[in-house]
Amino acid sequence: MSSIVNLPEIKIEYSASPQQKQLVLIGGGRQPKGSWLQQLVVGRKIWCIDHGVDICCQNNLIPELVLGDFDSCQTDSLIWAKKNGASTEQFNSRKDFTDTQAALAKAKEVNAYTILTGALGKRFDHTYSTIFSFGYTGNKGCITDEQETIIFIYPDEEITIIPDFIPKAISLLPVTDTVQGVTTRGLYWELKNAELKQNAPYAVSNELKPGEQKLHIAICNGILAVYILKDEM
C-alpha cells in the first residue's frame, strides 16, 4: 500500500507505507523562511538541533526536544524552549559525533519519518557530513527547505516525486559506493536498470520531460539521494 508525504510544494509517494510518526528536525544551517517552516511543521513533532532552537524561538514554534552541545544556540532561546515544556539533551562538545548525527540516531530509535530542515546552504563539510550520515542511518525521510530537497531511497524501494513547480535541476547522487537497478520515468534523460557509482556521479542536472509533472524512481540495491533544486542560489 502506497503512502504520500506532503511537504510544502512537493509530494513524495512511497510504494510502501513510511513510518506513521513524522518528525521535523530543525538544524542550524541556512534558515528556512518562516512562512515555509510554518507549513512544514503542521501536524508534526519538532526537535531542535542546537542553533535550531533559535529558529524555533524566532518563529514561535515550540519544540518537543532540544539536543546538542549548545555551543551555537542563544541562551535566551534555550530558556524559552524549557519554559514552554521542551526537554533537553546536552552532549559534551568534545565528542566523536555531530549533533545532527545524534538527532538522526534518536529519530531512528523512535521509528519516525524524518524531515530535516535548516541543514543546507552554509558550510560544505557540514552538508557533506549530514547527507552521508542521514543516508547511512537508514532513516526514511528527506532534507529540505524552500530551495533544495534531498530524498533518500533504499534497496527495493520505489518513490514518485510530485513537485508543484518545474525543478531547475534533478540529480541522482549515490550515497553508497554503487547503486544498482536504477530506473526512472518522467526525466528528460531516463535510466533503465542502470548502475550509478559514487566515484563517477554523472546523473546530475537532469530535468523533467516537457509536459511531465512527476518523477518516478526505483532502485534495487544501495542508497540513493535524489536532489531537487527549486531556485537558483
mmCIF file of N, CA, C and O in Angstrom, residues 50 75 101 120 133 212 215:
data_model
loop_
_atom_site.group_PDB
_atom_site.id
_atom_site.type_symbol
_atom_site.label_atom_id
_atom_site.label_comp_id
_atom_site.label_asym_id
_atom_site.label_seq_id
_atom_site.Cartn_x
_atom_site.Cartn_y
_atom_site.Cartn_z
ATOM 1 N N ASP A 50 20.607 22.073 18.438
ATOM 2 C CA ASP A 50 21.432 23.209 18.864
ATOM 3 C C ASP A 50 20.880 24.541 18.351
ATOM 4 O O ASP A 50 19.818 24.973 18.770
ATOM 5 N N THR A 75 21.389 31.469 24.607
ATOM 6 C CA THR A 75 20.898 31.047 25.924
ATOM 7 C C THR A 75 19.436 31.414 26.117
ATOM 8 O O THR A 75 18.649 30.629 26.663
ATOM 9 N N GLN A 101 24.066 13.961 13.765
ATOM 10 C CA GLN A 101 24.126 12.500 13.825
ATOM 11 C C GLN A 101 23.375 11.969 15.042
ATOM 12 O O GLN A 101 22.662 10.967 14.958
ATOM 13 N N LEU A 120 21.136 22.964 5.226
ATOM 14 C CA LEU A 120 21.849 23.186 3.962
ATOM 15 C C LEU A 120 22.320 24.635 3.874
ATOM 16 O O LEU A 120 22.012 25.466 4.718
ATOM 17 N N SER A 133 25.547 10.961 6.683
ATOM 18 C CA SER A 133 25.039 10.492 7.972
ATOM 19 C C SER A 133 23.571 10.108 7.867
ATOM 20 O O SER A 133 23.145 9.066 8.394
ATOM 21 N N GLU A 212 5.714 16.710 -18.403
ATOM 22 C CA GLU A 212 5.678 15.830 -17.237
ATOM 23 C C GLU A 212 5.526 16.649 -15.958
ATOM 24 O O GLU A 212 6.086 17.735 -15.831
ATOM 25 N N LEU A 215 7.985 12.570 -11.199
ATOM 26 C CA LEU A 215 9.178 11.763 -11.429
ATOM 27 C C LEU A 215 9.068 10.476 -10.628
ATOM 28 O O LEU A 215 8.780 10.514 -9.431
#
